[in-house]
PDB file of C-alpha atoms in Angstrom:
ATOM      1  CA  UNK A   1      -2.467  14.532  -5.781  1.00  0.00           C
ATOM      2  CA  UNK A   2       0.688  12.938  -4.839  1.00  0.00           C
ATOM      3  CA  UNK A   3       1.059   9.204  -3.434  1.00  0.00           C
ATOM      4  CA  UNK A   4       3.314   8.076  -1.026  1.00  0.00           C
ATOM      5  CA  UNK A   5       3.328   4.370   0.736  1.00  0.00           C
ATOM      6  CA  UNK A   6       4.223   4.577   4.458  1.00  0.00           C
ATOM      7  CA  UNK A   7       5.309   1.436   5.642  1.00  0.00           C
ATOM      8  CA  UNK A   8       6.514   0.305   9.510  1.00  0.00           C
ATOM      9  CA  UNK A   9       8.459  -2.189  11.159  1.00  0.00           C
ATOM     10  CA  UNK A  10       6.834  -4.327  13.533  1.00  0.00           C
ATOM     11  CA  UNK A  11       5.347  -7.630  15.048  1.00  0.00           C
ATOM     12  CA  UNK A  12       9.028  -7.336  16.935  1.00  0.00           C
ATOM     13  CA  UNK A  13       7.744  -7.487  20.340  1.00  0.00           C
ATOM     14  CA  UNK A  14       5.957 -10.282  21.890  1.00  0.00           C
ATOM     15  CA  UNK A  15       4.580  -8.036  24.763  1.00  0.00           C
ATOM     16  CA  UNK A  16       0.926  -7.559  24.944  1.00  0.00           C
ATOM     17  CA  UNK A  17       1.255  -3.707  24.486  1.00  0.00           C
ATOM     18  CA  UNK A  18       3.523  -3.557  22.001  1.00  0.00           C
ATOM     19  CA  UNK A  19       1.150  -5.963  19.696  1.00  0.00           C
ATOM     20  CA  UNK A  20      -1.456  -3.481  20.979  1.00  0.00           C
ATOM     21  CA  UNK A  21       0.479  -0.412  19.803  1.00  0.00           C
ATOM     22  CA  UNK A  22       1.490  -2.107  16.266  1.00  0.00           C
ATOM     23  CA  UNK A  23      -1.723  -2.758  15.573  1.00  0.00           C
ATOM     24  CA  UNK A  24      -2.829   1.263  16.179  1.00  0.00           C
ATOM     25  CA  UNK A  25       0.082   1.814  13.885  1.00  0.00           C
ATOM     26  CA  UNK A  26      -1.626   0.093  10.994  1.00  0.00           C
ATOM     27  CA  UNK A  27      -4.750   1.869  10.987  1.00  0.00           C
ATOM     28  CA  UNK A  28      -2.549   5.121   9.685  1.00  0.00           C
ATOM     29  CA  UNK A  29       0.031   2.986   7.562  1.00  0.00           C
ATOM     30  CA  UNK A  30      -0.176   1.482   4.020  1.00  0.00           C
ATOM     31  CA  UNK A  31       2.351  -1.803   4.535  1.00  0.00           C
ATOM     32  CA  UNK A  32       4.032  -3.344   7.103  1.00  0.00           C
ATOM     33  CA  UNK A  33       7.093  -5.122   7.371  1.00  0.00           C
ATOM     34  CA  UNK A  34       6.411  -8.331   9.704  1.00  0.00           C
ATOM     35  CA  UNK A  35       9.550  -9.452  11.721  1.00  0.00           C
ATOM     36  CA  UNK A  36       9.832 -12.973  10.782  1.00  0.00           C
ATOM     37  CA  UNK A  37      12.166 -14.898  12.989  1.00  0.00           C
ATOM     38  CA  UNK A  38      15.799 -13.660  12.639  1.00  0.00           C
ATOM     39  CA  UNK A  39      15.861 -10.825  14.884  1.00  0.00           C
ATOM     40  CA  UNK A  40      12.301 -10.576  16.466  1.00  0.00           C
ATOM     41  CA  UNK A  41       9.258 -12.812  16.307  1.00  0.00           C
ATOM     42  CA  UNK A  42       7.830 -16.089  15.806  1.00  0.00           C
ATOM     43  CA  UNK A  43       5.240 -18.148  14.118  1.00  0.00           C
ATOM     44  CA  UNK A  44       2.528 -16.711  16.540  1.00  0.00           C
ATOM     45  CA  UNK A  45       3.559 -12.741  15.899  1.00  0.00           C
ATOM     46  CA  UNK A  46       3.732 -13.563  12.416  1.00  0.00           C
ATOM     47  CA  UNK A  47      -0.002 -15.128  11.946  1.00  0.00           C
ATOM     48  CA  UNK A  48      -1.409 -13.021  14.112  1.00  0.00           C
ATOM     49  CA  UNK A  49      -0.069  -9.507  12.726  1.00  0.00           C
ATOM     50  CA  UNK A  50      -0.390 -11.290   9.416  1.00  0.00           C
ATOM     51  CA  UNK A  51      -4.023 -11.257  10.082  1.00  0.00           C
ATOM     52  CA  UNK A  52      -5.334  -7.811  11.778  1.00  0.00           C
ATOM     53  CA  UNK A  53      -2.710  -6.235   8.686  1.00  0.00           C
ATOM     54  CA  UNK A  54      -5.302  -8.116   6.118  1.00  0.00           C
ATOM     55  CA  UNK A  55      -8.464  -6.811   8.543  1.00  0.00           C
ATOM     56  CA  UNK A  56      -7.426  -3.442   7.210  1.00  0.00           C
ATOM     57  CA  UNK A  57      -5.960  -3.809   3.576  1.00  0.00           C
ATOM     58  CA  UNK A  58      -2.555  -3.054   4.823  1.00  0.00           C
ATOM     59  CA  UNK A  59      -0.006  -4.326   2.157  1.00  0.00           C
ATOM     60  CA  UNK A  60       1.942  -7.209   4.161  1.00  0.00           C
ATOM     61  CA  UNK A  61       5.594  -7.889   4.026  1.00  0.00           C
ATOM     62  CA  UNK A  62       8.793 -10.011   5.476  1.00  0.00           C
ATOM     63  CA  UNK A  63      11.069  -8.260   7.497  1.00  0.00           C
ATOM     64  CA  UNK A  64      14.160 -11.118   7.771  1.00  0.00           C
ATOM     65  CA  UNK A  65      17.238 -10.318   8.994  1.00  0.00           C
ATOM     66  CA  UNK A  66      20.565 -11.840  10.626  1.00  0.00           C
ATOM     67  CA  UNK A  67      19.511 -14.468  12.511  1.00  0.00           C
ATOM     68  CA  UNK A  68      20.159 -12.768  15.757  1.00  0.00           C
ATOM     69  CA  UNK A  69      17.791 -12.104  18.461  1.00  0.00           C
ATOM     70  CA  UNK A  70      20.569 -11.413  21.205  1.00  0.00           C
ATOM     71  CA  UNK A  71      21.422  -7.972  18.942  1.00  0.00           C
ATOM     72  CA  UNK A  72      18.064  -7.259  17.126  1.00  0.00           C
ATOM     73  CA  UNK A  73      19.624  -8.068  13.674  1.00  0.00           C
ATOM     74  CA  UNK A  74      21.651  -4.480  13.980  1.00  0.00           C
ATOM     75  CA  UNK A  75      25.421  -6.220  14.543  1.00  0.00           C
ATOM     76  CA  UNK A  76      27.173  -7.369  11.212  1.00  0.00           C
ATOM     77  CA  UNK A  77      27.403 -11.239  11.179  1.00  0.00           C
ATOM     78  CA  UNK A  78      30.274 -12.990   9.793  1.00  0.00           C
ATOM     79  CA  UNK A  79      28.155 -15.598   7.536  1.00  0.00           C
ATOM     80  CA  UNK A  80      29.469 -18.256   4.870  1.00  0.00           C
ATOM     81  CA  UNK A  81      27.286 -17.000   1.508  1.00  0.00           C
ATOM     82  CA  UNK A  82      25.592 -20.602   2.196  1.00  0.00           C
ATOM     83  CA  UNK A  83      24.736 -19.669   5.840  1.00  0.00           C
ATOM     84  CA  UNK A  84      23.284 -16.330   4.764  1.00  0.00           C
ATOM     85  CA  UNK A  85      21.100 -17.562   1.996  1.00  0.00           C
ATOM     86  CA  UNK A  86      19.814 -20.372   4.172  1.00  0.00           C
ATOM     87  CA  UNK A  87      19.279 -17.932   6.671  1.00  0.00           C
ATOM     88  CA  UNK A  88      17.253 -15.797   5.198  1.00  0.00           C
ATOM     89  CA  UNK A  89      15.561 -18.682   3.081  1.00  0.00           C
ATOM     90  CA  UNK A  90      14.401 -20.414   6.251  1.00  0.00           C
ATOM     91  CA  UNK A  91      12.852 -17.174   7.418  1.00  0.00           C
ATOM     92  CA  UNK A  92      11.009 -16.460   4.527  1.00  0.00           C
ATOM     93  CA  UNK A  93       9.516 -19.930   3.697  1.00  0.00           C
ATOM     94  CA  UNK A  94       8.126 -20.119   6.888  1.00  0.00           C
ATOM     95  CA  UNK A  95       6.281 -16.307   6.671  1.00  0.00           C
ATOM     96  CA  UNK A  96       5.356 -17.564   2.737  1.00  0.00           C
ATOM     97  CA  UNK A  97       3.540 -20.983   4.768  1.00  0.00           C
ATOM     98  CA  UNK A  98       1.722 -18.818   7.175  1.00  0.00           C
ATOM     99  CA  UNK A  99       0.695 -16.336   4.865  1.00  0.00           C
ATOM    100  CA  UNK A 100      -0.634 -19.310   2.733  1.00  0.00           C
ATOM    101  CA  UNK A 101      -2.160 -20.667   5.496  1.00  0.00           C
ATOM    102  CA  UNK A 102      -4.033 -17.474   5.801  1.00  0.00           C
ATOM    103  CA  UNK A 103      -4.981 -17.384   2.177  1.00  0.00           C
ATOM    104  CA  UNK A 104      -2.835 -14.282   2.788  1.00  0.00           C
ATOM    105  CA  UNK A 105      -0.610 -12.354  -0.140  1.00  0.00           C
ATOM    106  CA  UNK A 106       2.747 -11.039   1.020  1.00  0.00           C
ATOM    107  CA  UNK A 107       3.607  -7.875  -1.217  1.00  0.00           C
ATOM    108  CA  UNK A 108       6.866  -7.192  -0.786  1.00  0.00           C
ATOM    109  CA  UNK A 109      10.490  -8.298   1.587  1.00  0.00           C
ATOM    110  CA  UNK A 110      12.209  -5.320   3.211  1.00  0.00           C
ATOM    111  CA  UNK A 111      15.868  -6.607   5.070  1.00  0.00           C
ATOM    112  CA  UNK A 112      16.114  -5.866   8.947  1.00  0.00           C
ATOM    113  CA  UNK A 113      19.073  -3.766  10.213  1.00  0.00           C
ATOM    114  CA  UNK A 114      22.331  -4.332   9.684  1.00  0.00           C
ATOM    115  CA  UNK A 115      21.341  -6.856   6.666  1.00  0.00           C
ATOM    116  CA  UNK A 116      19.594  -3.731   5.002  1.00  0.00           C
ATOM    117  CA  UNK A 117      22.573  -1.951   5.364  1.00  0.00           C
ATOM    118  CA  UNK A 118      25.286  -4.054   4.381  1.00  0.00           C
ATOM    119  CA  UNK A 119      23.045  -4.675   1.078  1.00  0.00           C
ATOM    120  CA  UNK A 120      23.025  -1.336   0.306  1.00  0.00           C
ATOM    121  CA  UNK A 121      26.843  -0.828   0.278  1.00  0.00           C
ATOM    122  CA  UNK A 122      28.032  -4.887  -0.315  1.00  0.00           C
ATOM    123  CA  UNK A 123      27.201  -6.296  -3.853  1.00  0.00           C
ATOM    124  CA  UNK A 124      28.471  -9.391  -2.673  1.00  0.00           C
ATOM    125  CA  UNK A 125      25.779  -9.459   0.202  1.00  0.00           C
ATOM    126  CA  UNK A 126      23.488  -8.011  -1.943  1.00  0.00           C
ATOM    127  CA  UNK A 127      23.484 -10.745  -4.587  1.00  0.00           C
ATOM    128  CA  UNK A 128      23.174 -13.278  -1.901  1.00  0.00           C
ATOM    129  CA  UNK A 129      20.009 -11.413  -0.307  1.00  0.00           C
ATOM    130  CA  UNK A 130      18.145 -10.633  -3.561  1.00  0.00           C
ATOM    131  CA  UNK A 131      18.756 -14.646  -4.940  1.00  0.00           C
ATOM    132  CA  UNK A 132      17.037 -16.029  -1.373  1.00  0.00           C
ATOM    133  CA  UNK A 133      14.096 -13.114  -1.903  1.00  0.00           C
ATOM    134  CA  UNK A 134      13.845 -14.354  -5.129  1.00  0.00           C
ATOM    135  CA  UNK A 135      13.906 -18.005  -4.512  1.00  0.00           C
ATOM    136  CA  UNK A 136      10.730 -17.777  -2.557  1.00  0.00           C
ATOM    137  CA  UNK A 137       8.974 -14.502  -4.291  1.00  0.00           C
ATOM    138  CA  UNK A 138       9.539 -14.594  -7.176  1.00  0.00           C
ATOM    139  CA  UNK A 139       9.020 -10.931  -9.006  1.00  0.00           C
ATOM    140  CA  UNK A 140       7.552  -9.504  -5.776  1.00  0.00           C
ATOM    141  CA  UNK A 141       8.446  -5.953  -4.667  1.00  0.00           C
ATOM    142  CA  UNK A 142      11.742  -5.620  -2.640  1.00  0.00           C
ATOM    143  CA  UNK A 143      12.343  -2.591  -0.183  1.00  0.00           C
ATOM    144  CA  UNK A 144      15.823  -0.986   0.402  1.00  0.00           C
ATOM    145  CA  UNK A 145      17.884   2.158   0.418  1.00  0.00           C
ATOM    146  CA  UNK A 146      17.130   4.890  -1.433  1.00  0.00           C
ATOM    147  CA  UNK A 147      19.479   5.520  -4.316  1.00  0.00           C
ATOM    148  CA  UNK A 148      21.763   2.318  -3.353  1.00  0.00           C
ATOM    149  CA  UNK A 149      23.556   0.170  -5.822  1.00  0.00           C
ATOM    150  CA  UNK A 150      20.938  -2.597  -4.751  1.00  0.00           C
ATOM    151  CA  UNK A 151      18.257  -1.759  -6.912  1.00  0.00           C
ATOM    152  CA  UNK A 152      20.608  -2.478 -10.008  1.00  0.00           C
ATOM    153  CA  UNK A 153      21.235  -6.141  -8.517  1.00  0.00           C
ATOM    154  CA  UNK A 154      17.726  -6.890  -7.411  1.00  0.00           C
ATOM    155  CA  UNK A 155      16.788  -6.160 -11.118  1.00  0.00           C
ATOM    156  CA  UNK A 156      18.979  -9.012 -12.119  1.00  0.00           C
ATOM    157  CA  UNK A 157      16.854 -10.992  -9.788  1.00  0.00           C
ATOM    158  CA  UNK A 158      13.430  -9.987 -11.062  1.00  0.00           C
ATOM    159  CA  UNK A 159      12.595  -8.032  -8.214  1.00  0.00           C
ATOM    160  CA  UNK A 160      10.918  -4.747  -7.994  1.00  0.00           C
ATOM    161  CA  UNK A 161      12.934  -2.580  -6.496  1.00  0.00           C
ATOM    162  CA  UNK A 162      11.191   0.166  -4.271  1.00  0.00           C
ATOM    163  CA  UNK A 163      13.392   2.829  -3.015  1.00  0.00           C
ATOM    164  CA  UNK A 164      12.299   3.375   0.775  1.00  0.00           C
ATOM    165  CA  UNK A 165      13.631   6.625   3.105  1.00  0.00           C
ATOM    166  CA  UNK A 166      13.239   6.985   6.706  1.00  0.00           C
ATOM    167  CA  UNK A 167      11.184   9.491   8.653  1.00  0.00           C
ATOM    168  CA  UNK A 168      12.727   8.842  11.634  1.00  0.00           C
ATOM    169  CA  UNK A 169      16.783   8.644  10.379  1.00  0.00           C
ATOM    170  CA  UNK A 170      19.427  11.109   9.911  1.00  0.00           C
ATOM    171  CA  UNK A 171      21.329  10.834   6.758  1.00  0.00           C
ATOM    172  CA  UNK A 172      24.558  11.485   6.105  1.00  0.00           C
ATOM    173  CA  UNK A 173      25.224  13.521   2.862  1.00  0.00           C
ATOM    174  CA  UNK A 174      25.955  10.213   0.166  1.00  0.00           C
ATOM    175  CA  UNK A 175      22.341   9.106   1.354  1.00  0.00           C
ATOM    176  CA  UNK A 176      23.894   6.698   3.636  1.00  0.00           C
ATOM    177  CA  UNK A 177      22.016   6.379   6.800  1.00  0.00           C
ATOM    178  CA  UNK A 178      24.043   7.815   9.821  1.00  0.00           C
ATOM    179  CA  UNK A 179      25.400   4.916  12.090  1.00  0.00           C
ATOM    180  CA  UNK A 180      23.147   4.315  14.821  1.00  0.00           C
ATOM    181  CA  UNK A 181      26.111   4.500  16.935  1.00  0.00           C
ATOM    182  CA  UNK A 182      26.515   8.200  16.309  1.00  0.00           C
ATOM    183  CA  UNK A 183      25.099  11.025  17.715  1.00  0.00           C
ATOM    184  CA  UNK A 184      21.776  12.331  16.883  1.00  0.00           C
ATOM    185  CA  UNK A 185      21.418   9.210  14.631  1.00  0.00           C
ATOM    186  CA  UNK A 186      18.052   9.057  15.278  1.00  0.00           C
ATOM    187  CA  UNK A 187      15.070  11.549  15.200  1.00  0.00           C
ATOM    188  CA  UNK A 188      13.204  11.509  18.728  1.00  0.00           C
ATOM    189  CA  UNK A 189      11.586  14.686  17.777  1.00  0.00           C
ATOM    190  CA  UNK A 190       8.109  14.026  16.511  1.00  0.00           C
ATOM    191  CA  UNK A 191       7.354  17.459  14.752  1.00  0.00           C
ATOM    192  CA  UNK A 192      11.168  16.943  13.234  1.00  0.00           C
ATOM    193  CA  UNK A 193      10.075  13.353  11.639  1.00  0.00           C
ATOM    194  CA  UNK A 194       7.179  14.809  10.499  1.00  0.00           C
ATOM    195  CA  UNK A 195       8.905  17.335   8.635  1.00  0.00           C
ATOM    196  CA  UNK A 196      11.288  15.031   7.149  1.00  0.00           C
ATOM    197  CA  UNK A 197       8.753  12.847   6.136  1.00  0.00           C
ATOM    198  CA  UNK A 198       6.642  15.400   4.369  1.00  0.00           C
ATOM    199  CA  UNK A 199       9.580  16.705   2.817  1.00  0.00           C
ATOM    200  CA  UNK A 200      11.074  13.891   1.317  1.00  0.00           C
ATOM    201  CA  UNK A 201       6.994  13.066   0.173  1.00  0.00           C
ATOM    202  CA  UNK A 202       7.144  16.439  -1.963  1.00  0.00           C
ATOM    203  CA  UNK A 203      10.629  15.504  -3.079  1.00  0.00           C
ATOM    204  CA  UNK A 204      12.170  18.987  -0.991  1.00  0.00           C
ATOM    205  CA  UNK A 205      15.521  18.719   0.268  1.00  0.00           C
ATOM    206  CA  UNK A 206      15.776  17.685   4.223  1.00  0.00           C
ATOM    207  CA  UNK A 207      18.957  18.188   6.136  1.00  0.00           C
ATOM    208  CA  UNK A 208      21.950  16.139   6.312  1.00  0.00           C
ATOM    209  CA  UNK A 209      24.062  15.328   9.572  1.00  0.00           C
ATOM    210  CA  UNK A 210      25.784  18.647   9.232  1.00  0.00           C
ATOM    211  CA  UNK A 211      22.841  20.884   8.330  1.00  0.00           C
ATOM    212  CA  UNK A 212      23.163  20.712   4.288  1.00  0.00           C
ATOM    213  CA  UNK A 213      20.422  19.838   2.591  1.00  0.00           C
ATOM    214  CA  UNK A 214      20.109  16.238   0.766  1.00  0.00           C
ATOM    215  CA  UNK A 215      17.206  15.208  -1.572  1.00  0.00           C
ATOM    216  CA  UNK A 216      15.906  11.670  -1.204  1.00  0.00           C
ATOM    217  CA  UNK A 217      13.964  10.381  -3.886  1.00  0.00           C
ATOM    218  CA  UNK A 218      11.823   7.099  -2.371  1.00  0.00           C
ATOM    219  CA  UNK A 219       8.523   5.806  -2.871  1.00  0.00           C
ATOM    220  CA  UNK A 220       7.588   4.382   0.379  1.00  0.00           C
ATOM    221  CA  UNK A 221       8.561   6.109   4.101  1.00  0.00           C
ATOM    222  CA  UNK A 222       9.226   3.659   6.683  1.00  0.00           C
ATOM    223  CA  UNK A 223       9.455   4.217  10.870  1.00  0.00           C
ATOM    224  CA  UNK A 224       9.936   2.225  13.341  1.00  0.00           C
ATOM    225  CA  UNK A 225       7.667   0.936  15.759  1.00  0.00           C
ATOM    226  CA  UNK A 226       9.919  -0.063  18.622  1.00  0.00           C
ATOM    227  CA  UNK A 227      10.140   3.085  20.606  1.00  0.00           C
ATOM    228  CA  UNK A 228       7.928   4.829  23.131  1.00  0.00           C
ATOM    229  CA  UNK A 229       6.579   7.547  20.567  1.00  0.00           C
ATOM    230  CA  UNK A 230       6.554   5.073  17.775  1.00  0.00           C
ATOM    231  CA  UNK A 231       2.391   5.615  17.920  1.00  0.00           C
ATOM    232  CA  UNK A 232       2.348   9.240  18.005  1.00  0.00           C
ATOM    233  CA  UNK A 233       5.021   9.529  15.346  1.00  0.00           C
ATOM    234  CA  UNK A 234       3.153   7.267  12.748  1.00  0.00           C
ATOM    235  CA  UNK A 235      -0.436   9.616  13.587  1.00  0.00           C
ATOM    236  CA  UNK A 236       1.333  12.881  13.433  1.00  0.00           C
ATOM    237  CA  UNK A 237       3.091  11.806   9.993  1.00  0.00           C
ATOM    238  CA  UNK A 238      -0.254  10.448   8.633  1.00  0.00           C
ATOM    239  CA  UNK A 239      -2.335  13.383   9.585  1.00  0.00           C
ATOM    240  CA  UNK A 240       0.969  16.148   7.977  1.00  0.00           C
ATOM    241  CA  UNK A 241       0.776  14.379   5.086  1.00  0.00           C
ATOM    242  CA  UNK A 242      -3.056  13.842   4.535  1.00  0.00           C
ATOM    243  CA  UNK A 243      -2.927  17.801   5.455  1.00  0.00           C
ATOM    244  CA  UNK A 244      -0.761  18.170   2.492  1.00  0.00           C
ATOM    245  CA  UNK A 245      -2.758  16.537  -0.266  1.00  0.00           C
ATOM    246  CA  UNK A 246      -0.820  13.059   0.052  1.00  0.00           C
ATOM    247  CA  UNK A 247      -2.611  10.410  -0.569  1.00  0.00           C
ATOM    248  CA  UNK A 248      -1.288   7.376   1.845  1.00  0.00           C
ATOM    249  CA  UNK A 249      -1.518   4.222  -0.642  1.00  0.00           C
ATOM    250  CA  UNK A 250       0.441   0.472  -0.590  1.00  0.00           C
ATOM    251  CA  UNK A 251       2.977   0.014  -3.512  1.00  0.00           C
TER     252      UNK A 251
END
């Protein structure tokens, strides 16, 4: 049987529905990736999806980002290497002291956004990321782009590097995720993610922007959880894949 983690974004929305929905969302996932301060959330979102996660053996991680809440973390900042590192530092201590508070184990960091991004094509930024990761988790698992020149760098860092696609992302044909920016960036279509997502599970070729096909190899399939389908899309990806003989399992 093949094994495939399916992680989520979320705890990015203070709203009493949204927590509602995320929650939903974890009873089909395997980890999630807890917004912890730089583009969404705050001590309260973090302890509290922190702890219905742990109700349900969901592998927990920190999602930091930019610290920008005006832009959701998805603008490039222009950041001294100090600022960044600090950044992200001060983001990440304070999930690692509410997950200790919780008597809580946090599995694995994922980058937000436009930090993700930038890491996966910036060695510079990339270096700075994976030594602040690092600094506070020390050998824990580390979440980015598929095929980018990032796993290479968090190795010098001791991470573990786990090569994540996206059921819910057009690619464009160097495995680069299409700008969100662009047309038809995203996938809206929930049959269409579903596809995509079982596809790149088997390791089958899904299409590109321009209708060739591209082969992902990842070990974890993220979506999102801030949009109005985000619950239906995580069910109807969970039940394809359980349909297919994939067994849903944390890294």
């Amino acid at each position: 049987m093949a094994n495939i983690d399916l992680n989520c974004d979320l705890g990015e929305d203070s709203a009493a529905e949204s927590q509602a929905r995320d929650i939903k969302i974890m009873d089909v996932v395997s980890s999630v990736n807890i917004a912890c301060g730089g583009h969404a959330g705050d001590e309260f979102s973090m302890a509290y999806m922190m702890k219905e996660a742990a109700k349900r053996g969901v592998a927990i991680g920190a999602h930091p980002s930019f610290p920008d809440t005006q832009n959701f973390g998805r603008k490039e900042m222009i950041m001294t290497s100090d600022q960044l590192s600090s950044a992200i530092i001060s983001q990440l201590e304070i999930f690692a002291d509410i997950a200790h508070a919780q008597n809580i184990v946090v599995r694995h960091v994922k980058p937000h956004g436009a930090l993700y991004n930038i890491a996966a094509r910036n060695a510079e930024i990339s270096h700075i990321i994976c030594a602040a990761v690092a600094e506070i988790f020390p050998n824990i698992n580390y979440y980015g782009l598929a095929g980018s020149q990032c796993r290479g760098i968090a190795a010098q860092y001791g991470l573990k590097y786990i090569d994540e696609a996206f059921a819910d992302r057009r690619y464009n044909q160097d495995k680069s995720l299409v700008q969100r920016s662009e047309p038809d960036a995203i996938l809206h279509d929930v049959p269409e993610q579903s596809i995509q997502a079982l596809n790149m599970a088997l390791g089958r070729p899904i299409l590109d922007k321009n209708g060739a096909d591209l082969t992902i190899n990842a070990q974890s399939l993220c979506l999102h959880s801030d949009s109005n389908d985000a619950l239906k899309s995580a069910q109807a990806i969970y039940q394809i894949l359980q349909e297919n003989g994939i067994s849903i399992q944390p890294i």
